[in-house]
């Protein structure tokens, strides 16, 4: 792998209320800002907002697809801004070589991916890093 190799960007699914409701039921995250417009507005949002971790399921799926044959060691993220229902993110990333721990305490050469997910208008919603060996 070349240093600072760019991964293929991908458009993720559009988040609809049905996905939020299903995710809330499965995850136990029943915070009303994810399902009740009035409660979301009361909390300072323009309306219902998506679960950040639901967007991470899509980002994780993209990362694993891009890194076929490698094992994910760590992933971290920062939710830079809330996402309204109807948001569709585009994720992109850059790979760099990195010396890392394989999860069993053994130092190995790994690949770090710094990723960014933006909405259509270009506003960054999620940033993070994943490490594969």
The first five atom37 places (N, CA, C, CB, O) and aatype in JSON, in Angstrom:
{
  "aatype": [20, 20, 20, 20, 20, 20, 20, 20, 20, 20, 20, 20, 20, 20, 20, 20, 20, 20, 20, 20, 20, 20, 20, 20, 20, 20, 20, 20, 20, 20, 20, 20, 20, 20, 20, 20, 20, 20, 20, 20, 20, 20, 20, 20, 20, 20, 20, 20, 20, 20, 20, 20, 20, 20, 20, 20, 20, 20, 20, 20, 20, 20, 20, 20, 20, 20, 20, 20, 20, 20, 20, 20, 20, 20, 20, 20, 20, 20, 20, 20, 20, 20, 20, 20, 20, 20, 20, 20, 20, 20, 20, 20, 20, 20, 20, 20, 20, 20, 20, 20, 20, 20, 20, 20, 20, 20, 20, 20, 20, 20, 20, 20, 20, 20, 20, 20, 20, 20, 20, 20, 20, 20, 20, 20, 20, 20, 20, 20, 20, 20, 20, 20, 20],
  "atom_mask": [
    [1, 1, 1, 1, 1],
    [1, 1, 1, 1, 1],
    [1, 1, 1, 1, 1],
    [1, 1, 1, 1, 1],
    [1, 1, 1, 1, 1],
    [1, 1, 1, 1, 1],
    [1, 1, 1, 1, 1],
    [1, 1, 1, 1, 1],
    [1, 1, 1, 1, 1],
    [1, 1, 1, 1, 1],
    [1, 1, 1, 1, 1],
    [1, 1, 1, 1, 1],
    [1, 1, 1, 1, 1],
    [1, 1, 1, 1, 1],
    [1, 1, 1, 1, 1],
    [1, 1, 1, 1, 1],
    [1, 1, 1, 1, 1],
    [1, 1, 1, 1, 1],
    [1, 1, 1, 1, 1],
    [1, 1, 1, 1, 1],
    [1, 1, 1, 1, 1],
    [1, 1, 1, 1, 1],
    [1, 1, 1, 1, 1],
    [1, 1, 1, 1, 1],
    [1, 1, 1, 1, 1],
    [1, 1, 1, 1, 1],
    [1, 1, 1, 1, 1],
    [1, 1, 1, 1, 1],
    [1, 1, 1, 1, 1],
    [1, 1, 1, 1, 1],
    [1, 1, 1, 1, 1],
    [1, 1, 1, 1, 1],
    [1, 1, 1, 1, 1],
    [1, 1, 1, 1, 1],
    [1, 1, 1, 1, 1],
    [1, 1, 1, 1, 1],
    [1, 1, 1, 1, 1],
    [1, 1, 1, 1, 1],
    [1, 1, 1, 1, 1],
    [1, 1, 1, 1, 1],
    [1, 1, 1, 1, 1],
    [1, 1, 1, 1, 1],
    [1, 1, 1, 1, 1],
    [1, 1, 1, 1, 1],
    [1, 1, 1, 1, 1],
    [1, 1, 1, 1, 1],
    [1, 1, 1, 1, 1],
    [1, 1, 1, 1, 1],
    [1, 1, 1, 1, 1],
    [1, 1, 1, 1, 1],
    [1, 1, 1, 1, 1],
    [1, 1, 1, 1, 1],
    [1, 1, 1, 1, 1],
    [1, 1, 1, 1, 1],
    [1, 1, 1, 1, 1],
    [1, 1, 1, 1, 1],
    [1, 1, 1, 1, 1],
    [1, 1, 1, 1, 1],
    [1, 1, 1, 1, 1],
    [1, 1, 1, 1, 1],
    [1, 1, 1, 1, 1],
    [1, 1, 1, 1, 1],
    [1, 1, 1, 1, 1],
    [1, 1, 1, 1, 1],
    [1, 1, 1, 1, 1],
    [1, 1, 1, 1, 1],
    [1, 1, 1, 1, 1],
    [1, 1, 1, 1, 1],
    [1, 1, 1, 1, 1],
    [1, 1, 1, 1, 1],
    [1, 1, 1, 1, 1],
    [1, 1, 1, 1, 1],
    [1, 1, 1, 1, 1],
    [1, 1, 1, 1, 1],
    [1, 1, 1, 1, 1],
    [1, 1, 1, 1, 1],
    [1, 1, 1, 1, 1],
    [1, 1, 1, 1, 1],
    [1, 1, 1, 1, 1],
    [1, 1, 1, 1, 1],
    [1, 1, 1, 1, 1],
    [1, 1, 1, 1, 1],
    [1, 1, 1, 1, 1],
    [1, 1, 1, 1, 1],
    [1, 1, 1, 1, 1],
    [1, 1, 1, 1, 1],
    [1, 1, 1, 1, 1],
    [1, 1, 1, 1, 1],
    [1, 1, 1, 1, 1],
    [1, 1, 1, 1, 1],
    [1, 1, 1, 1, 1],
    [1, 1, 1, 1, 1],
    [1, 1, 1, 1, 1],
    [1, 1, 1, 1, 1],
    [1, 1, 1, 1, 1],
    [1, 1, 1, 1, 1],
    [1, 1, 1, 1, 1],
    [1, 1, 1, 1, 1],
    [1, 1, 1, 1, 1],
    [1, 1, 1, 1, 1],
    [1, 1, 1, 1, 1],
    [1, 1, 1, 1, 1],
    [1, 1, 1, 1, 1],
    [1, 1, 1, 1, 1],
    [1, 1, 1, 1, 1],
    [1, 1, 1, 1, 1],
    [1, 1, 1, 1, 1],
    [1, 1, 1, 1, 1],
    [1, 1, 1, 1, 1],
    [1, 1, 1, 1, 1],
    [1, 1, 1, 1, 1],
    [1, 1, 1, 1, 1],
    [1, 1, 1, 1, 1],
    [1, 1, 1, 1, 1],
    [1, 1, 1, 1, 1],
    [1, 1, 1, 1, 1],
    [1, 1, 1, 1, 1],
    [1, 1, 1, 1, 1],
    [1, 1, 1, 1, 1],
    [1, 1, 1, 1, 1],
    [1, 1, 1, 1, 1],
    [1, 1, 1, 1, 1],
    [1, 1, 1, 1, 1],
    [1, 1, 1, 1, 1],
    [1, 1, 1, 1, 1],
    [1, 1, 1, 1, 1],
    [1, 1, 1, 1, 1],
    [1, 1, 1, 1, 1],
    [1, 1, 1, 1, 1],
    [1, 1, 1, 1, 1],
    [1, 1, 1, 1, 1],
    [1, 1, 1, 1, 1],
    [1, 1, 1, 1, 1]
  ],
  "atom_positions": [
    [[0.84, -1.19, 0.0], [0.0, 0.0, 0.0], [0.88, 1.24, 0.0], [-0.95, 0.0, 1.22], [1.82, 1.35, 0.79]],
    [[0.57, 2.16, -0.86], [1.29, 3.43, -0.93], [0.91, 4.27, 0.28], [0.97, 4.17, -2.25], [-0.18, 4.13, 0.84]],
    [[1.81, 5.14, 0.67], [1.49, 6.05, 1.77], [0.42, 7.04, 1.32], [2.76, 6.81, 2.25], [0.44, 7.52, 0.19]],
    [[-0.51, 7.32, 2.21], [-1.59, 8.28, 1.97], [-2.45, 7.92, 0.75], [-1.01, 9.67, 1.78], [-2.85, 8.79, -0.01]],
    [[-2.72, 6.63, 0.59], [-3.58, 6.18, -0.49], [-5.04, 6.5, -0.15], [-3.4, 4.65, -0.73], [-5.49, 6.26, 0.96]],
    [[-5.75, 7.05, -1.12], [-7.16, 7.4, -0.92], [-8.05, 6.2, -1.22], [-7.56, 8.6, -1.81], [-7.83, 5.47, -2.19]],
    [[-9.06, 6.01, -0.38], [-10.04, 4.96, -0.62], [-11.13, 5.49, -1.54], [-10.65, 4.46, 0.71], [-11.28, 6.7, -1.7]],
    [[-11.89, 4.59, -2.14], [-13.0, 4.99, -2.99], [-14.11, 5.59, -2.14], [-13.54, 3.78, -3.81], [-14.63, 4.91, -1.25]],
    [[-14.49, 6.84, -2.38], [-15.59, 7.42, -1.6], [-16.9, 6.71, -1.93], [-15.72, 8.94, -1.88], [-17.06, 6.12, -3.0]],
    [[-17.83, 6.77, -1.0], [-19.11, 6.1, -1.21], [-20.24, 6.91, -0.58], [-19.09, 4.69, -0.63], [-20.08, 7.5, 0.49]],
    [[-21.37, 6.92, -1.26], [-22.58, 7.51, -0.7], [-23.25, 6.45, 0.17], [-23.54, 8.03, -1.83], [-23.46, 5.33, -0.28]],
    [[-23.58, 6.8, 1.38], [-24.24, 5.89, 2.29], [-25.75, 6.03, 2.13], [-23.82, 6.16, 3.75], [-26.22, 6.9, 1.4]],
    [[-26.51, 5.19, 2.81], [-27.97, 5.25, 2.67], [-28.53, 6.56, 3.23], [-28.62, 4.06, 3.38], [-27.94, 7.16, 4.12]],
    [[-29.64, 6.97, 2.7], [-30.37, 8.11, 3.24], [-31.07, 7.64, 4.51], [-31.4, 8.69, 2.2], [-31.72, 6.6, 4.52]],
    [[-30.93, 8.41, 5.57], [-31.54, 8.05, 6.85], [-33.0, 8.49, 6.87], [-30.76, 8.68, 8.03], [-33.31, 9.68, 6.73]],
    [[-33.89, 7.53, 7.05], [-35.33, 7.8, 7.15], [-35.81, 7.45, 8.55], [-36.13, 7.0, 6.07], [-35.14, 6.72, 9.27]],
    [[-36.97, 7.95, 8.92], [-37.5, 7.73, 10.26], [-37.66, 6.25, 10.58], [-38.83, 8.45, 10.42], [-37.46, 5.84, 11.72]],
    [[-38.03, 5.44, 9.59], [-38.17, 4.01, 9.82], [-36.89, 3.36, 10.3], [-38.63, 3.33, 8.57], [-36.92, 2.51, 11.19]],
    [[-35.76, 3.76, 9.71], [-34.46, 3.22, 10.15], [-34.16, 3.66, 11.58], [-33.33, 3.68, 9.2], [-33.66, 2.88, 12.39]],
    [[-34.47, 4.92, 11.89], [-34.23, 5.41, 13.25], [-35.08, 4.65, 14.26], [-34.53, 6.92, 13.34], [-34.59, 4.28, 15.33]],
    [[-36.34, 4.42, 13.94], [-37.23, 3.69, 14.84], [-36.73, 2.26, 15.06], [-38.66, 3.67, 14.28], [-36.72, 1.77, 16.19]],
    [[-36.33, 1.59, 13.99], [-35.82, 0.23, 14.1], [-34.54, 0.2, 14.92], [-35.57, -0.38, 12.72], [-34.37, -0.67, 15.79]],
    [[-33.63, 1.14, 14.66], [-32.38, 1.19, 15.39], [-32.63, 1.46, 16.87], [-31.45, 2.27, 14.81], [-32.0, 0.84, 17.73]],
    [[-33.55, 2.37, 17.18], [-33.87, 2.67, 18.57], [-34.36, 1.43, 19.3], [-34.94, 3.78, 18.65], [-33.95, 1.16, 20.43]],
    [[-35.24, 0.67, 18.66], [-35.77, -0.55, 19.27], [-34.67, -1.59, 19.48], [-36.89, -1.14, 18.4], [-34.63, -2.24, 20.53]],
    [[-33.79, -1.75, 18.5], [-32.72, -2.75, 18.6], [-31.63, -2.37, 19.6], [-32.1, -2.98, 17.24], [-31.11, -3.22, 20.32]],
    [[-31.29, -1.08, 19.62], [-30.17, -0.64, 20.45], [-30.59, -0.25, 21.86], [-29.49, 0.54, 19.8], [-29.76, -0.22, 22.77]],
    [[-31.87, 0.03, 22.05], [-32.33, 0.52, 23.35], [-32.13, 2.01, 23.53], [-31.62, -0.21, 24.45], [-32.42, 2.54, 24.6]],
    [[-31.65, 2.7, 22.49], [-31.47, 4.15, 22.55], [-32.8, 4.8, 22.19], [-30.33, 4.63, 21.58], [-33.08, 5.09, 21.02]],
    [[-33.61, 5.03, 23.2], [-34.96, 5.56, 23.0], [-35.05, 7.06, 23.27], [-35.94, 4.82, 23.89], [-36.13, 7.57, 23.55]],
    [[-33.93, 7.76, 23.18], [-33.92, 9.2, 23.39], [-34.94, 9.83, 22.43], [-32.5, 9.8, 23.17], [-34.87, 9.59, 21.23]],
    [[-35.88, 10.62, 22.95], [-36.95, 11.16, 22.1], [-36.48, 12.11, 20.99], [-37.93, 11.87, 22.94], [-37.25, 12.39, 20.08]],
    [[-35.24, 12.61, 21.05], [-34.76, 13.48, 19.96], [-34.63, 12.71, 18.65], [-33.42, 14.11, 20.34], [-34.48, 13.31, 17.59]],
    [[-34.67, 11.36, 18.73], [-34.57, 10.53, 17.54], [-35.93, 10.1, 17.0], [-33.74, 9.3, 17.84], [-35.99, 9.4, 15.98]],
    [[-37.01, 10.51, 17.65], [-38.31, 10.07, 17.18], [-39.46, 11.03, 17.36], [-38.65, 8.84, 17.84], [-40.52, 10.85, 16.78]],
    [[-39.25, 12.05, 18.16], [-40.34, 12.99, 18.47], [-39.9, 14.4, 18.1], [-40.73, 12.9, 19.98], [-39.0, 14.97, 18.72]],
    [[-40.56, 14.95, 17.09], [-40.18, 16.28, 16.58], [-40.2, 17.34, 17.69], [-41.12, 16.71, 15.44], [-39.26, 18.11, 17.83]],
    [[-41.27, 17.37, 18.47], [-41.4, 18.4, 19.51], [-40.29, 18.28, 20.54], [-42.77, 18.28, 20.21], [-39.75, 19.29, 20.99]],
    [[-39.93, 17.05, 20.92], [-38.86, 16.86, 21.91], [-37.5, 17.24, 21.32], [-38.84, 15.41, 22.39], [-36.65, 17.79, 22.02]],
    [[-37.3, 16.96, 20.05], [-36.04, 17.33, 19.4], [-35.89, 18.85, 19.35], [-35.96, 16.74, 17.97], [-34.82, 19.38, 19.63]],
    [[-36.97, 19.54, 19.0], [-36.94, 21.0, 18.96], [-36.72, 21.56, 20.37], [-38.27, 21.56, 18.36], [-35.94, 22.5, 20.55]],
    [[-37.38, 20.99, 21.34], [-37.22, 21.42, 22.74], [-35.76, 21.27, 23.18], [-38.15, 20.61, 23.67], [-35.27, 22.06, 23.99]],
    [[-35.08, 20.26, 22.65], [-33.67, 20.02, 22.99], [-32.71, 20.9, 22.18], [-33.32, 18.55, 22.75], [-31.5, 20.82, 22.36]],
    [[-33.26, 21.74, 21.29], [-32.42, 22.68, 20.55], [-32.08, 22.27, 19.13], [-31.18, 22.88, 21.28], [-31.25, 22.91, 18.49]],
    [[-32.7, 21.21, 18.63], [-32.45, 20.76, 17.26], [-33.55, 21.28, 16.34], [-32.37, 19.21, 17.2], [-34.63, 21.62, 16.82]],
    [[-33.31, 21.34, 15.04], [-34.34, 21.81, 14.12], [-35.47, 20.79, 13.93], [-33.72, 22.13, 12.77], [-36.54, 21.14, 13.41]],
    [[-35.24, 19.57, 14.33], [-36.22, 18.49, 14.21], [-35.56, 17.21, 14.65], [-36.76, 18.36, 12.75], [-34.49, 17.23, 15.26]],
    [[-36.19, 16.09, 14.36], [-35.65, 14.79, 14.74], [-34.26, 14.62, 14.14], [-36.59, 13.65, 14.27], [-34.02, 14.96, 12.98]],
    [[-33.34, 14.08, 14.94], [-31.98, 13.85, 14.44], [-31.67, 12.35, 14.48], [-30.95, 14.63, 15.29], [-32.21, 11.59, 15.28]],
    [[-30.78, 11.96, 13.58], [-30.39, 10.56, 13.45], [-29.47, 10.13, 14.59], [-29.7, 10.32, 12.09], [-28.76, 10.96, 15.16]],
    [[-29.49, 8.85, 14.9], [-28.54, 8.27, 15.85], [-27.16, 8.3, 15.21], [-28.96, 6.79, 16.25], [-26.98, 7.8, 14.09]],
    [[-26.2, 8.86, 15.89], [-24.84, 8.88, 15.36], [-24.3, 7.48, 15.14], [-23.93, 9.64, 16.28], [-23.62, 7.23, 14.14]],
    [[-24.59, 6.58, 16.06], [-24.05, 5.22, 15.92], [-24.7, 4.47, 14.76], [-24.26, 4.45, 17.21], [-24.1, 3.52, 14.24]],
    [[-25.9, 4.85, 14.36], [-26.49, 4.24, 13.16], [-25.67, 4.62, 11.93], [-27.97, 4.69, 12.99], [-25.44, 3.79, 11.06]],
    [[-25.22, 5.87, 11.86], [-24.36, 6.26, 10.74], [-23.04, 5.5, 10.79], [-24.1, 7.78, 10.75], [-22.46, 5.2, 9.75]],
    [[-22.56, 5.19, 12.0], [-21.31, 4.44, 12.12], [-21.46, 3.0, 11.63], [-20.83, 4.44, 13.57], [-20.47, 2.41, 11.2]],
    [[-22.65, 2.43, 11.68], [-22.82, 1.08, 11.12], [-22.55, 1.11, 9.62], [-24.24, 0.53, 11.42], [-21.93, 0.19, 9.08]],
    [[-23.02, 2.16, 8.95], [-22.8, 2.28, 7.51], [-21.33, 2.57, 7.21], [-23.68, 3.39, 6.93], [-20.76, 2.01, 6.27]],
    [[-20.73, 3.43, 8.0], [-19.31, 3.75, 7.81], [-18.46, 2.51, 8.04], [-18.86, 4.9, 8.75], [-17.54, 2.23, 7.28]],
    [[-18.77, 1.75, 9.1], [-18.03, 0.52, 9.39], [-18.16, -0.49, 8.26], [-18.53, -0.1, 10.68], [-17.18, -1.15, 7.89]],
    [[-19.36, -0.62, 7.72], [-19.59, -1.54, 6.6], [-18.73, -1.12, 5.39], [-21.09, -1.57, 6.2], [-18.13, -1.97, 4.74]],
    [[-18.69, 0.16, 5.11], [-17.86, 0.67, 4.01], [-16.38, 0.38, 4.27], [-18.08, 2.19, 3.83], [-15.68, -0.09, 3.37]],
    [[-15.92, 0.65, 5.48], [-14.51, 0.42, 5.8], [-14.13, -1.05, 5.62], [-14.23, 0.85, 7.23], [-13.11, -1.36, 5.01]],
    [[-14.95, -1.95, 6.14], [-14.66, -3.38, 6.03], [-14.66, -3.82, 4.57], [-15.68, -4.2, 6.83], [-13.84, -4.65, 4.17]],
    [[-15.56, -3.28, 3.78], [-15.58, -3.59, 2.35], [-14.34, -3.1, 1.63], [-16.79, -2.99, 1.71], [-13.83, -3.78, 0.74]],
    [[-13.85, -1.94, 2.02], [-12.65, -1.38, 1.39], [-11.38, -2.13, 1.81], [-12.51, 0.1, 1.74], [-10.39, -2.15, 1.09]],
    [[-11.42, -2.74, 2.98], [-10.23, -3.38, 3.54], [-10.38, -4.9, 3.59], [-9.94, -2.83, 4.93], [-9.93, -5.54, 4.54]],
    [[-11.01, -5.47, 2.59], [-11.22, -6.93, 2.54], [-9.92, -7.67, 2.81], [-11.8, -7.35, 1.17], [-8.86, -7.32, 2.29]],
    [[-10.02, -8.71, 3.63], [-8.86, -9.52, 3.95], [-8.06, -9.01, 5.14], [-7.97, -9.6, 2.76], [-7.1, -9.66, 5.56]],
    [[-8.43, -7.88, 5.67], [-7.74, -7.33, 6.84], [-8.68, -7.37, 8.04], [-7.26, -5.87, 6.57], [-9.9, -7.44, 7.9]],
    [[-8.08, -7.33, 9.23], [-8.86, -7.39, 10.47], [-8.91, -6.01, 11.11], [-8.26, -8.42, 11.46], [-7.88, -5.36, 11.29]],
    [[-10.12, -5.57, 11.45], [-10.31, -4.29, 12.13], [-9.87, -4.44, 13.57], [-11.8, -3.83, 12.05], [-10.32, -5.34, 14.28]],
    [[-8.98, -3.54, 14.02], [-8.47, -3.57, 15.39], [-9.18, -2.52, 16.25], [-6.94, -3.33, 15.41], [-9.67, -2.83, 17.33]],
    [[-9.23, -1.3, 15.76], [-9.9, -0.22, 16.51], [-10.61, 0.71, 15.54], [-8.88, 0.57, 17.36], [-10.25, 0.82, 14.37]],
    [[-11.63, 1.36, 16.07], [-12.3, 2.42, 15.32], [-12.75, 3.46, 16.34], [-13.52, 1.87, 14.48], [-13.27, 3.13, 17.4]],
    [[-12.54, 4.7, 16.0], [-12.99, 5.79, 16.85], [-13.61, 6.85, 15.96], [-11.81, 6.38, 17.71], [-13.28, 6.96, 14.77]],
    [[-14.5, 7.64, 16.53], [-15.13, 8.68, 15.72], [-15.51, 9.87, 16.59], [-16.38, 8.13, 15.01], [-15.53, 9.79, 17.82]],
    [[-15.79, 10.96, 15.92], [-16.3, 12.17, 16.55], [-17.49, 12.62, 15.71], [-15.2, 13.3, 16.65], [-17.38, 12.77, 14.49]],
    [[-18.61, 12.83, 16.36], [-19.79, 13.34, 15.67], [-19.71, 14.86, 15.7], [-21.13, 12.82, 16.33], [-19.93, 15.48, 16.74]],
    [[-19.39, 15.43, 14.55], [-19.13, 16.87, 14.46], [-20.4, 17.71, 14.47], [-18.34, 17.17, 13.21], [-20.38, 18.85, 14.92]],
    [[-21.5, 17.15, 13.97], [-22.76, 17.88, 13.9], [-23.9, 16.88, 13.78], [-22.77, 18.89, 12.7], [-23.73, 15.81, 13.2]],
    [[-25.07, 17.22, 14.34], [-26.21, 16.31, 14.22], [-26.7, 16.21, 12.79], [-27.36, 16.76, 15.12], [-26.5, 17.11, 11.98]],
    [[-27.35, 15.08, 12.49], [-27.88, 14.82, 11.15], [-29.39, 14.76, 11.22], [-27.3, 13.5, 10.57], [-29.95, 14.02, 12.03]],
    [[-30.05, 15.51, 10.38], [-31.51, 15.48, 10.3], [-31.96, 14.25, 9.54], [-32.04, 16.75, 9.64], [-31.21, 13.69, 8.74]],
    [[-33.21, 13.84, 9.79], [-33.8, 12.77, 9.0], [-33.74, 13.21, 7.54], [-35.28, 12.46, 9.45], [-34.0, 14.37, 7.23]],
    [[-33.41, 12.29, 6.64], [-33.26, 12.61, 5.22], [-31.83, 12.87, 4.81], [-34.09, 13.78, 4.88], [-31.55, 13.03, 3.62]],
    [[-30.92, 12.93, 5.78], [-29.51, 13.15, 5.48], [-28.93, 11.93, 4.78], [-28.73, 13.46, 6.76], [-29.22, 10.79, 5.14]],
    [[-28.1, 12.19, 3.78], [-27.33, 11.13, 3.13], [-25.88, 11.55, 3.15], [-27.83, 10.86, 1.66], [-25.51, 12.58, 2.58]],
    [[-25.07, 10.76, 3.81], [-23.65, 11.07, 3.94], [-22.85, 10.44, 2.81], [-23.13, 10.59, 5.28], [-23.22, 9.39, 2.27]],
    [[-21.75, 11.09, 2.47], [-20.74, 10.53, 1.6], [-19.48, 10.4, 2.43], [-20.5, 11.41, 0.31], [-19.04, 11.37, 3.05]],
    [[-18.91, 9.21, 2.44], [-17.73, 8.94, 3.26], [-16.52, 8.76, 2.36], [-17.94, 7.7, 4.15], [-16.61, 8.18, 1.28]],
    [[-15.38, 9.27, 2.83], [-14.11, 9.11, 2.12], [-13.03, 8.88, 3.16], [-13.78, 10.37, 1.21], [-13.22, 9.17, 4.34]],
    [[-11.9, 8.36, 2.7], [-10.83, 8.09, 3.66], [-9.48, 8.03, 3.0], [-11.1, 6.8, 4.38], [-9.35, 7.86, 1.78]],
    [[-8.46, 8.16, 3.84], [-7.07, 8.09, 3.42], [-6.37, 7.07, 4.3], [-6.37, 9.49, 3.51], [-6.48, 7.11, 5.52]],
    [[-5.63, 6.15, 3.66], [-4.87, 5.11, 4.37], [-3.43, 5.55, 4.57], [-4.92, 3.78, 3.59], [-2.83, 6.16, 3.69]],
    [[-2.89, 5.22, 5.72], [-1.47, 5.41, 5.98], [-0.96, 4.19, 6.74], [-1.2, 6.72, 6.79], [-1.71, 3.56, 7.48]],
    [[0.3, 3.86, 6.54], [0.91, 2.76, 7.29], [1.09, 3.21, 8.73], [2.28, 2.34, 6.66], [1.35, 4.38, 9.01]],
    [[0.94, 2.25, 9.64], [1.05, 2.57, 11.06], [1.53, 1.34, 11.82], [-0.29, 3.08, 11.62], [1.06, 0.23, 11.56]],
    [[2.44, 1.54, 12.73], [2.86, 0.45, 13.63], [1.81, 0.41, 14.73], [4.34, 0.66, 14.21], [1.53, 1.44, 15.35]],
    [[1.24, -0.77, 14.99], [0.14, -0.86, 15.95], [0.21, -2.16, 16.72], [-1.21, -0.73, 15.24], [1.05, -3.01, 16.44]],
    [[-0.66, -2.31, 17.67], [-0.82, -3.53, 18.46], [-1.9, -4.36, 17.8], [-1.18, -3.21, 19.96], [-2.94, -3.81, 17.42]],
    [[-1.7, -5.65, 17.64], [-2.68, -6.49, 16.94], [-3.87, -6.88, 17.81], [-2.0, -7.74, 16.44], [-4.72, -7.66, 17.37]],
    [[-3.96, -6.37, 19.02], [-5.04, -6.71, 19.93], [-4.62, -7.76, 20.93], [-6.25, -7.2, 19.15], [-5.27, -7.95, 21.96]],
    [[-3.53, -8.46, 20.65], [-2.99, -9.47, 21.56], [-1.65, -9.01, 22.16], [-2.8, -10.81, 20.82], [-0.92, -9.82, 22.73]],
    [[-1.34, -7.74, 22.02], [-0.11, -7.2, 22.58], [1.11, -7.34, 21.7], [0.16, -7.84, 23.87], [2.22, -7.08, 22.14]],
    [[0.91, -7.74, 20.46], [2.04, -7.93, 19.54], [2.07, -6.77, 18.55], [1.93, -9.29, 18.78], [1.05, -6.46, 17.92]],
    [[3.22, -6.11, 18.42], [3.37, -4.99, 17.49], [3.4, -5.52, 16.06], [4.65, -4.17, 17.79], [4.14, -6.45, 15.75]],
    [[2.59, -4.93, 15.21], [2.53, -5.33, 13.8], [2.41, -4.08, 12.94], [1.33, -6.3, 13.53], [2.08, -3.0, 13.43]],
    [[2.69, -4.25, 11.64], [2.46, -3.16, 10.71], [0.99, -3.15, 10.35], [3.35, -3.3, 9.43], [0.45, -4.16, 9.89]],
    [[0.35, -2.05, 10.56], [-1.07, -1.94, 10.28], [-1.35, -0.83, 9.29], [-1.85, -1.71, 11.55], [-0.45, -0.18, 8.77]],
    [[-2.61, -0.62, 9.06], [-3.05, 0.45, 8.17], [-4.07, 1.28, 8.94], [-3.66, -0.11, 6.84], [-5.06, 0.75, 9.45]],
    [[-3.82, 2.57, 9.02], [-4.75, 3.5, 9.65], [-5.55, 4.19, 8.55], [-4.01, 4.54, 10.55], [-4.99, 4.59, 7.53]],
    [[-6.82, 4.31, 8.76], [-7.67, 5.02, 7.81], [-8.31, 6.18, 8.54], [-8.75, 4.08, 7.2], [-9.07, 5.99, 9.49]],
    [[-8.01, 7.37, 8.09], [-8.68, 8.57, 8.59], [-9.85, 8.83, 7.66], [-7.69, 9.81, 8.67], [-9.66, 9.0, 6.46]],
    [[-11.06, 8.85, 8.22], [-12.26, 9.0, 7.39], [-13.05, 10.24, 7.77], [-13.14, 7.76, 7.5], [-12.98, 10.74, 8.89]],
    [[-13.81, 10.71, 6.79], [-14.68, 11.88, 6.95], [-15.99, 11.56, 6.25], [-14.01, 13.18, 6.36], [-16.01, 11.06, 5.13]],
    [[-17.1, 11.87, 6.92], [-18.42, 11.71, 6.31], [-19.07, 13.09, 6.26], [-19.32, 10.68, 7.11], [-19.21, 13.77, 7.27]],
    [[-19.48, 13.47, 5.04], [-20.07, 14.78, 4.81], [-21.47, 14.62, 4.24], [-19.2, 15.63, 3.85], [-21.8, 13.61, 3.61]],
    [[-22.3, 15.64, 4.48], [-23.62, 15.66, 3.84], [-23.48, 16.32, 2.48], [-24.67, 16.41, 4.73], [-22.41, 16.81, 2.13]],
    [[-24.56, 16.33, 1.72], [-24.54, 16.83, 0.34], [-24.0, 18.25, 0.22], [-25.92, 16.78, -0.25], [-23.34, 18.58, -0.76]],
    [[-24.28, 19.08, 1.21], [-23.82, 20.48, 1.16], [-22.36, 20.62, 1.55], [-24.68, 21.35, 2.08], [-21.81, 21.73, 1.53]],
    [[-21.71, 19.51, 1.92], [-20.3, 19.54, 2.25], [-20.0, 19.68, 3.74], [-19.66, 20.64, 1.53], [-18.83, 19.68, 4.13]],
    [[-21.02, 19.81, 4.57], [-20.77, 19.95, 6.01], [-20.33, 18.6, 6.59], [-22.03, 20.48, 6.75], [-20.97, 17.58, 6.36]],
    [[-19.24, 18.63, 7.33], [-18.72, 17.42, 7.96], [-19.63, 17.03, 9.11], [-17.27, 17.63, 8.45], [-19.95, 17.86, 9.97]],
    [[-20.04, 15.76, 9.13], [-20.9, 15.24, 10.2], [-20.16, 14.27, 11.11], [-22.12, 14.56, 9.61], [-20.41, 14.22, 12.31]],
    [[-19.24, 13.49, 10.53], [-18.51, 12.48, 11.31], [-17.07, 12.44, 10.82], [-19.17, 11.07, 11.18], [-16.81, 12.49, 9.62]],
    [[-16.13, 12.36, 11.76], [-14.73, 12.12, 11.44], [-14.25, 10.96, 12.3], [-13.86, 13.41, 11.67], [-14.83, 10.67, 13.34]],
    [[-13.2, 10.31, 11.87], [-12.69, 9.22, 12.7], [-11.47, 8.55, 12.12], [-13.75, 8.21, 12.91], [-10.91, 8.96, 11.11]],
    [[-11.08, 7.49, 12.82], [-9.92, 6.7, 12.41], [-10.2, 5.23, 12.72], [-8.63, 7.19, 13.14], [-10.73, 4.89, 13.77]],
    [[-9.83, 4.39, 11.77], [-9.91, 2.94, 11.96], [-8.54, 2.36, 11.69], [-10.99, 2.3, 11.02], [-7.8, 2.86, 10.83]],
    [[-8.19, 1.32, 12.42], [-6.9, 0.66, 12.23], [-7.14, -0.81, 11.92], [-5.99, 0.82, 13.5], [-7.88, -1.5, 12.62]],
    [[-6.51, -1.27, 10.84], [-6.61, -2.66, 10.38], [-5.23, -3.29, 10.38], [-7.24, -2.73, 8.96], [-4.22, -2.6, 10.22]],
    [[-5.19, -4.61, 10.57], [-3.94, -5.37, 10.39], [-4.19, -6.47, 9.39], [-3.43, -5.96, 11.74], [-3.29, -7.24, 9.07]]
  ]
}
